[in-house]
Short mmCIF file of C-alpha atoms in Angstrom, two decimals:
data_model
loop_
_atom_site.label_atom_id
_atom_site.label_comp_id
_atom_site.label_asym_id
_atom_site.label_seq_id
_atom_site.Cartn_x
_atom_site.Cartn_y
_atom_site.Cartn_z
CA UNK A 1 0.34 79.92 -10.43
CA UNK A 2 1.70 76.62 -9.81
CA UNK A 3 0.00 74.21 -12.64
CA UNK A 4 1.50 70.31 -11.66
CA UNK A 5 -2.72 69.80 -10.63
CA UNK A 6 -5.76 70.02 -12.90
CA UNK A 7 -6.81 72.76 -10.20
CA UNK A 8 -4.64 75.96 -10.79
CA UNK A 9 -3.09 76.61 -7.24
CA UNK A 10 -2.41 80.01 -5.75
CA UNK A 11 0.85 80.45 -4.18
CA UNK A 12 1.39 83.09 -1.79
CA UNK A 13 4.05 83.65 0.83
CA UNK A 14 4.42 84.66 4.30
CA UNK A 15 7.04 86.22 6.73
CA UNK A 16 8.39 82.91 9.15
CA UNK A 17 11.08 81.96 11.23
CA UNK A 18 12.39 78.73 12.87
CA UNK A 19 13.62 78.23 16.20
CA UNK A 20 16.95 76.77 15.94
CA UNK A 21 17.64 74.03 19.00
CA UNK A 22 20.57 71.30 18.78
CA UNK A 23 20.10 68.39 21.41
CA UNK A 24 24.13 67.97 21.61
CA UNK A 25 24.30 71.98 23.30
CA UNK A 26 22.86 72.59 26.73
CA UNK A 27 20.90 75.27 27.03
CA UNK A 28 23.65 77.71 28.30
CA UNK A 29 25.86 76.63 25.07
CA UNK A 30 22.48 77.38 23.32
CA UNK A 31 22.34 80.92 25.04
CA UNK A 32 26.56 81.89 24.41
CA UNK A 33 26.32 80.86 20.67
CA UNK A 34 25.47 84.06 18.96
CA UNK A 35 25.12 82.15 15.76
CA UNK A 36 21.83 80.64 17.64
CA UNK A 37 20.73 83.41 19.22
CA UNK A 38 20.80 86.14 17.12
CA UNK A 39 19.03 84.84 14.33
CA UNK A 40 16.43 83.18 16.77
CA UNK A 41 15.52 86.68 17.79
CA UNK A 42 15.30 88.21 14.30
CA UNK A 43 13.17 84.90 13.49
CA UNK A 44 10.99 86.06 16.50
CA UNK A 45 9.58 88.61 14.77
CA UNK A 46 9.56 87.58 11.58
CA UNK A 47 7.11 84.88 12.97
CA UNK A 48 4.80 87.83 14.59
CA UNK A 49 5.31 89.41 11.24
CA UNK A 50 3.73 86.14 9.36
CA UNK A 51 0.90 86.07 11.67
CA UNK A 52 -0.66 89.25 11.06
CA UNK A 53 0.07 88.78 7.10
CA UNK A 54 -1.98 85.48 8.06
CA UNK A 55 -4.24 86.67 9.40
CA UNK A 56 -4.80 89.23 7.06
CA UNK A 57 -4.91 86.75 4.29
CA UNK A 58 -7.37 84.66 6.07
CA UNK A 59 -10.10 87.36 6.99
CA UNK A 60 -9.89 88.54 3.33
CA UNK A 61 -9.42 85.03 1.80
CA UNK A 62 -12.76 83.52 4.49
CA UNK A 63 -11.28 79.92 4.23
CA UNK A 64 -13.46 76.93 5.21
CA UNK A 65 -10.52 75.47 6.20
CA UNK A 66 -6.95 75.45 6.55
CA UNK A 67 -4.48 72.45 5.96
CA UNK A 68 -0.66 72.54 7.01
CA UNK A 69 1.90 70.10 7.11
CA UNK A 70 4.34 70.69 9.49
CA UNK A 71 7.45 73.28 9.43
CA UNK A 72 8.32 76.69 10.57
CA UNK A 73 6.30 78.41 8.45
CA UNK A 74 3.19 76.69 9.29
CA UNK A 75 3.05 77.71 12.73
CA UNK A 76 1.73 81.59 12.33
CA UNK A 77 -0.96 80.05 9.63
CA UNK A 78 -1.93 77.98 12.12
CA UNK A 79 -2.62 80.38 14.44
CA UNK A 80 -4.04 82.74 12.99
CA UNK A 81 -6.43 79.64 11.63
CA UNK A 82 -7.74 79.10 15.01
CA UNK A 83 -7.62 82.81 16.74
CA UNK A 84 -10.27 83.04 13.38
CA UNK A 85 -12.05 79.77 14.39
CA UNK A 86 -11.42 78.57 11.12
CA UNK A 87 -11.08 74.82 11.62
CA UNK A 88 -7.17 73.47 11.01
CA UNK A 89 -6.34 70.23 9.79
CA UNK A 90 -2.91 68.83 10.21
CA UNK A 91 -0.62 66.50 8.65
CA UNK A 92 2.58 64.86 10.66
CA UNK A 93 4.81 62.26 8.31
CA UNK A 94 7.90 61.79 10.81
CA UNK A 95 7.46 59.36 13.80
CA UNK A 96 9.24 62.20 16.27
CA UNK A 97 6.75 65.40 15.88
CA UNK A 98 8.24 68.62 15.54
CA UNK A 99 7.80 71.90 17.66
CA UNK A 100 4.99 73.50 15.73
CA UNK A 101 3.05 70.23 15.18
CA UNK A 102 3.07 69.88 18.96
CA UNK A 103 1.79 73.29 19.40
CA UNK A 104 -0.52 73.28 16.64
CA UNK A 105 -2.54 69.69 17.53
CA UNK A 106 -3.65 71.52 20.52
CA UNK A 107 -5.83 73.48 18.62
CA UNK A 108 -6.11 71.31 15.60
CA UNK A 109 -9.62 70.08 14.41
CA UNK A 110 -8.49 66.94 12.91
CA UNK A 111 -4.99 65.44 12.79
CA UNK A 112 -3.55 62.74 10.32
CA UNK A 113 -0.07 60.99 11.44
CA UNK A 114 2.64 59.32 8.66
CA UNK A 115 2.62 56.39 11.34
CA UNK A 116 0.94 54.24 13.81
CA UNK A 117 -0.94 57.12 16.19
CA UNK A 118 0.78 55.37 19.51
CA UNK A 119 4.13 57.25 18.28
CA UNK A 120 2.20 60.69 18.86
CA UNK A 121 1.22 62.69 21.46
CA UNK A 122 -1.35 64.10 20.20
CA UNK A 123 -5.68 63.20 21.33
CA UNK A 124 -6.31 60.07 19.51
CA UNK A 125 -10.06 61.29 19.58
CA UNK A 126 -8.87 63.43 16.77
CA UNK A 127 -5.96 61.66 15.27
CA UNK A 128 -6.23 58.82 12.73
CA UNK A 129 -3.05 57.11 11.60
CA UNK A 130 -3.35 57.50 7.11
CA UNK A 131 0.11 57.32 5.87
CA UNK A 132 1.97 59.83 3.87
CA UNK A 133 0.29 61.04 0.49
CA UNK A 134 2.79 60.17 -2.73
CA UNK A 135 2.57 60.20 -5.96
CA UNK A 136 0.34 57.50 -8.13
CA UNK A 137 3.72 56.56 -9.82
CA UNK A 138 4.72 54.83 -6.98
CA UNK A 139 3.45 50.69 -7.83
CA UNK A 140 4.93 47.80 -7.77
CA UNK A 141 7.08 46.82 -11.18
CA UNK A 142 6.37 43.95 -13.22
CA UNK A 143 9.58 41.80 -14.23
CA UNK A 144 9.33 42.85 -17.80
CA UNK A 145 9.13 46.77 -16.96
CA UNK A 146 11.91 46.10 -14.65
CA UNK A 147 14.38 45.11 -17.12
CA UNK A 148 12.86 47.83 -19.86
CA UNK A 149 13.63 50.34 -17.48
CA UNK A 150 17.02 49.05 -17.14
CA UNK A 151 17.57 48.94 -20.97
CA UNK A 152 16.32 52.82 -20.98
CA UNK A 153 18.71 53.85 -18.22
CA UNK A 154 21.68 52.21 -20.00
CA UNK A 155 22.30 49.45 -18.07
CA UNK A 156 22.89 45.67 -19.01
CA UNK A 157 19.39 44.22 -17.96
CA UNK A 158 21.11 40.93 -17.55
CA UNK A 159 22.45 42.52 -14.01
CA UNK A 160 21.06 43.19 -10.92
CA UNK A 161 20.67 46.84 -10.50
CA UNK A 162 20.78 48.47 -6.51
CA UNK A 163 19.79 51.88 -6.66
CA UNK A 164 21.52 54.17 -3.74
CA UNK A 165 19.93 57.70 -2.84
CA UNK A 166 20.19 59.50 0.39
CA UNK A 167 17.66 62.10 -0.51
CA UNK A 168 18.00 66.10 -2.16
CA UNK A 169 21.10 67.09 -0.39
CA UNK A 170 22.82 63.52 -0.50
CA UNK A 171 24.21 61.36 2.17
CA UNK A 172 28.12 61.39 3.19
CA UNK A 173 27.99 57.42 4.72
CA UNK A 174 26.10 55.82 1.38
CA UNK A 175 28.38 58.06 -1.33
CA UNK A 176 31.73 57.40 0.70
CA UNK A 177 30.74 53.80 0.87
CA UNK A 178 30.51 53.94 -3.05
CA UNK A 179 33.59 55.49 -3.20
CA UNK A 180 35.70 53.29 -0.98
CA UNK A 181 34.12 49.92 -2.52
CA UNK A 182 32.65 50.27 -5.95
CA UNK A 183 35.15 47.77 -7.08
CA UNK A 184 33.45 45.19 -5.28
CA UNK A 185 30.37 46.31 -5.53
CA UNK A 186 30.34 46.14 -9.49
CA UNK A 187 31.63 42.71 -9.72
CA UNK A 188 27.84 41.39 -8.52
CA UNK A 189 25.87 44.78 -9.44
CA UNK A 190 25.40 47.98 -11.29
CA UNK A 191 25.22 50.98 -9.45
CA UNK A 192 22.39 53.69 -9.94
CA UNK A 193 23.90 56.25 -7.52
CA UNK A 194 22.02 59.59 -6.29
CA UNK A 195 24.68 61.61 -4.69
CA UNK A 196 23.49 65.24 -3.95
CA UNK A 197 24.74 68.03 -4.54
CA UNK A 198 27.35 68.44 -2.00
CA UNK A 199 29.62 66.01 -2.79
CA UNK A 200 28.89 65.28 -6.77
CA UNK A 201 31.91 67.34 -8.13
CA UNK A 202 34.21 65.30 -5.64
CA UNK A 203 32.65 62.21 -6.73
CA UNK A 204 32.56 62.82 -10.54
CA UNK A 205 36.64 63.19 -10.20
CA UNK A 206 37.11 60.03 -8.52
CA UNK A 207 34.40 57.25 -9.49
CA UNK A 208 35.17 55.70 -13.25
CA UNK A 209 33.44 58.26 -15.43
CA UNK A 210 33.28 55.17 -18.28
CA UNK A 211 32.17 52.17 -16.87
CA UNK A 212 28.78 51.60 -18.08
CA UNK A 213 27.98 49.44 -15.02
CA UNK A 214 27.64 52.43 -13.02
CA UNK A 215 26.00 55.76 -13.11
CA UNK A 216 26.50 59.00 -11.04
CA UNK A 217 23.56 61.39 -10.46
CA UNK A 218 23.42 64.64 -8.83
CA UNK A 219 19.53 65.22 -8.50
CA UNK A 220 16.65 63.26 -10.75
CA UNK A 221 13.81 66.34 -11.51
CA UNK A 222 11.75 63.67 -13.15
CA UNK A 223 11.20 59.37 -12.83
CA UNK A 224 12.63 58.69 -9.79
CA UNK A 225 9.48 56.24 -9.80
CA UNK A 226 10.82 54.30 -12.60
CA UNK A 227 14.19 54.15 -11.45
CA UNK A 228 13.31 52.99 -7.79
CA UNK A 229 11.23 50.82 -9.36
CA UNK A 230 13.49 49.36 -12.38
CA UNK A 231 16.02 48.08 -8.85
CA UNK A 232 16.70 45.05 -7.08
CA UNK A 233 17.63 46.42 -3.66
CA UNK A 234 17.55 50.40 -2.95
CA UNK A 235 19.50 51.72 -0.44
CA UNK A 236 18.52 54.76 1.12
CA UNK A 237 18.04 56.98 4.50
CA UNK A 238 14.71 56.27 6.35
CA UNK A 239 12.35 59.81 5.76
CA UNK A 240 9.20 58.70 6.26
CA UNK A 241 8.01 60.00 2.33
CA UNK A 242 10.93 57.58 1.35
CA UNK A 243 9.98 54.89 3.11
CA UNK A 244 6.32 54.69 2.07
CA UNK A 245 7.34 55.47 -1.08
CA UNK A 246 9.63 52.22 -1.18
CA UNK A 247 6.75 50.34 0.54
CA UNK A 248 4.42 51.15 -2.23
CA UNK A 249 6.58 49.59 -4.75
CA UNK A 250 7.05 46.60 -2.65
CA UNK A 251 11.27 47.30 -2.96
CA UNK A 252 13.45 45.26 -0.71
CA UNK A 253 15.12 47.79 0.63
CA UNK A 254 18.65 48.45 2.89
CA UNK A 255 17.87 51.69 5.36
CA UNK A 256 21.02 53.89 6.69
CA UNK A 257 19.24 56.82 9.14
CA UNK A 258 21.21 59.28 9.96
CA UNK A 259 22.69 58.93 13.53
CA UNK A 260 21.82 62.74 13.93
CA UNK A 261 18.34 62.52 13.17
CA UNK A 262 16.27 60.58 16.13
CA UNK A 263 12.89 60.40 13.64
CA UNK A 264 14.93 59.05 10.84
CA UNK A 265 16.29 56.22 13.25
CA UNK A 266 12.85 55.84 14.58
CA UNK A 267 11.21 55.32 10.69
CA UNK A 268 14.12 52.75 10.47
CA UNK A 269 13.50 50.67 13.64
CA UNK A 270 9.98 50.94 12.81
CA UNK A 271 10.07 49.10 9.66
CA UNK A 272 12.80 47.13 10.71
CA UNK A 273 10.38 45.85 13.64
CA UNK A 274 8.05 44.67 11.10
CA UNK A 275 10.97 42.93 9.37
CA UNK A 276 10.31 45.14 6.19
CA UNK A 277 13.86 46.51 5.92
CA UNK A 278 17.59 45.49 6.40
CA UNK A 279 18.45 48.49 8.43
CA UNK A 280 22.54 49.47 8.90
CA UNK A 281 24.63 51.96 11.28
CA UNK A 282 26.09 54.23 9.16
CA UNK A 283 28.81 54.79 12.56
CA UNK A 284 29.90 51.43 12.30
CA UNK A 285 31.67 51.97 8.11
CA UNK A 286 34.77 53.29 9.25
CA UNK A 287 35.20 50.92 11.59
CA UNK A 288 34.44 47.79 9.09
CA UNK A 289 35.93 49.80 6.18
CA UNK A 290 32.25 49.81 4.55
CA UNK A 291 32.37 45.55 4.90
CA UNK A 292 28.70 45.84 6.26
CA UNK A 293 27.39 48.19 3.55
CA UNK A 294 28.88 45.63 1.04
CA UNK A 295 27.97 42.42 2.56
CA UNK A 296 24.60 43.56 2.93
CA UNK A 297 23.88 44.64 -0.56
CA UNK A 298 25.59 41.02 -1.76
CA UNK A 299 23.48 39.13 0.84
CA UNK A 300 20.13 40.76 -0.30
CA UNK A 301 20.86 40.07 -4.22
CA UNK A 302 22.11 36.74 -4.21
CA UNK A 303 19.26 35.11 -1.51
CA UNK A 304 16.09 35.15 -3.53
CA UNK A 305 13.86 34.02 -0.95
CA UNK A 306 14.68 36.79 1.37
CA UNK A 307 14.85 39.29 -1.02
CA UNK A 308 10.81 38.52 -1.94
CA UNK A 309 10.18 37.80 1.52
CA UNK A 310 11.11 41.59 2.83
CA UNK A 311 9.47 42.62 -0.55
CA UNK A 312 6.25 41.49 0.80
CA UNK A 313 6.78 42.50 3.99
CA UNK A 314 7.13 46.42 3.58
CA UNK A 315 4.39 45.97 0.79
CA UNK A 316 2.23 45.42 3.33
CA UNK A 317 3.24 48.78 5.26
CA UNK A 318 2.30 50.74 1.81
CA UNK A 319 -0.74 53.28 2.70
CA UNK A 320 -1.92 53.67 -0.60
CA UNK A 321 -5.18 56.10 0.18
CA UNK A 322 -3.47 58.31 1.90
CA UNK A 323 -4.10 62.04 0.04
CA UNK A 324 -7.94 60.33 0.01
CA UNK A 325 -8.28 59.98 3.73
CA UNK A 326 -6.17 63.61 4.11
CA UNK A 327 -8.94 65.34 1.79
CA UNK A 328 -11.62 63.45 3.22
CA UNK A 329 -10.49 65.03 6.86
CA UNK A 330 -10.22 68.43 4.96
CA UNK A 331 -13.94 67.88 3.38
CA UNK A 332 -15.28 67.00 7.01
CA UNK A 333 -13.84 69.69 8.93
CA UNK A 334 -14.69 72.45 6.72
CA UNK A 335 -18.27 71.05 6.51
CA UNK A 336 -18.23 71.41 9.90
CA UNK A 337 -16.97 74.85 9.50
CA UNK A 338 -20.08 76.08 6.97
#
């Protein structure tokens, strides 16, 4: 039983697979790579697999409804959902919709999108643009809890604090760019930085493990609210949870997508297009020698004015009724349903 809700939840799992496609091979490279093909073919059938454990499930469950979120495994739930004419609701947070999203809206009785419904596909008779539900935790600081925050975490509150985190598993570009300049960057600001786990061992060997003006995380389980929230700039890749998440405390915020992920550089320009982010090219720091990464972060502290102004701006992106307008979908299809 997983207990995080005041409703005990059942977890249960299913056999799935993912179909593994990489826009840089053709499709012959795609067909000579064993290392592709193989395991697509094993995942073949573990997919058929999970969709007669779904169904299973789902005739001996009798579900009013059934709500997935995107990902491989979703795909034989979904399914089996509608060969049972249960009614499906789905949720899509990333701008670029994945493969079983785009198979699934087809036979989807409601759909809610992470962004404006022109960046879908999908039948806007059915689709309504909500956001991406996030935790409660997520609100705008007041001055005073900033700098408590900063007391708690060790830091000098007298400083400006930028908060760097490039998500579970890290980002290369934002912890080399720490690496390379953290000299300059701690002659105008701490450092809060959220490296992963990939490269934290490297990093604890090289950064200053004494200098209280700058801290070296591998993961945070727990307040990740508070410390987003105790910053003056956050730097960060552009997932769409992160983003709305930043929105909803009204951070000014530097992006860096990931030049290999098209729906993280789509979140970015998105937000950038409303002028609610500074957004970087993480290709151009070797180039520069991580100048831009620097200058921006010193730019964005030391000009109030734009600072508030971009604070305000991807405020006003913030969704905050999202998981209400998700359940209320949920609530309306399996009415339906009964």
């Amino acid at each position: 039983m997983l207990t995080a809700s005041t409703v005990p939840i059942t977890l249960q799992t299913i056999s799935a697979g993912k179909f593994r496609r990489y826009h840089h091979l053709t499709l012959l490279q795609h067909l000579m790579t064993p290392s592709i093909v193989v395991p697509n073919i094993r995942d073949l059938f573990l997919v058929m697999i999970g969709f007669t454990q779904a169904i299973v499930r789902m005739i001996l469950w009798r579900p009013d409804v059934v709500f997935t979120k995107g990902g491989f495994v979703c795909l034989p739930v979904g399914y089996a959902a509608w060969l049972l004419r249960i009614p499906l609701v789905l949720h899509d947070s990333d701008v670029v919709p994945g493969l079983t999203n785009r198979l699934l809206a087809k036979k989807a009785t409601y759909i809610a999108t992470g962004a404006p419904v022109h960046n879908y596909p999908y039948d806007a008779r059915i689709t309504s643009y909500v956001g991406i539900p996030i935790s409660a935790a997520f609100v705008p600081y007041s001055p005073s809890s900033r700098r408590r925050i900063k007391q708690e975490l060790g830091f000098d509150e007298s400083r400006p604090l930028t908060v760097i985190i490039g998500g579970g598993l890290g980002a290369k570009p934002l912890n080399d760019a720490v690496l390379q300049r953290y000299d300059t960057l701690l002659e105008t600001t701490n450092i809060f930085l959220l490296s992963g786990k990939s490269q934290y061992e490297e990093l604890k060997q090289q950064l200053p493990a004494n200098d209280t003006r700058l801290q070296l995380h591998e993961f945070v389980a727990h307040g990740i609210a508070d410390i987003m929230g105790a910053a003056d700039v956050v730097v960060s890749r552009a997932g769409a949870t992160a983003l709305l998440e930043l929105a909803a405390l009204h951070k000014p915020t530097i992006v860096v997508p990931s030049s290999r992920l098209t729906w993280q550089v789509k979140h970015a320009k998105m937000f950038a297009d409303e002028q609610a982010v500074v957004c970087l090219d993480e290709t151009q720091f070797a180039e520069d020698k991580y100048d831009s990464f620097v200058n921006a972060i010193a730019h964005m502290l030391t000009h109030d004015t734009e600072r508030e102004t971009l604070a305000a701006s991807i405020g006003a992106l913030a969704m905050p009724n999202a998981a209400e307008q998700v359940a209320d979908m949920i609530r309306k299809a399996a009415a339906q349903n009964s």
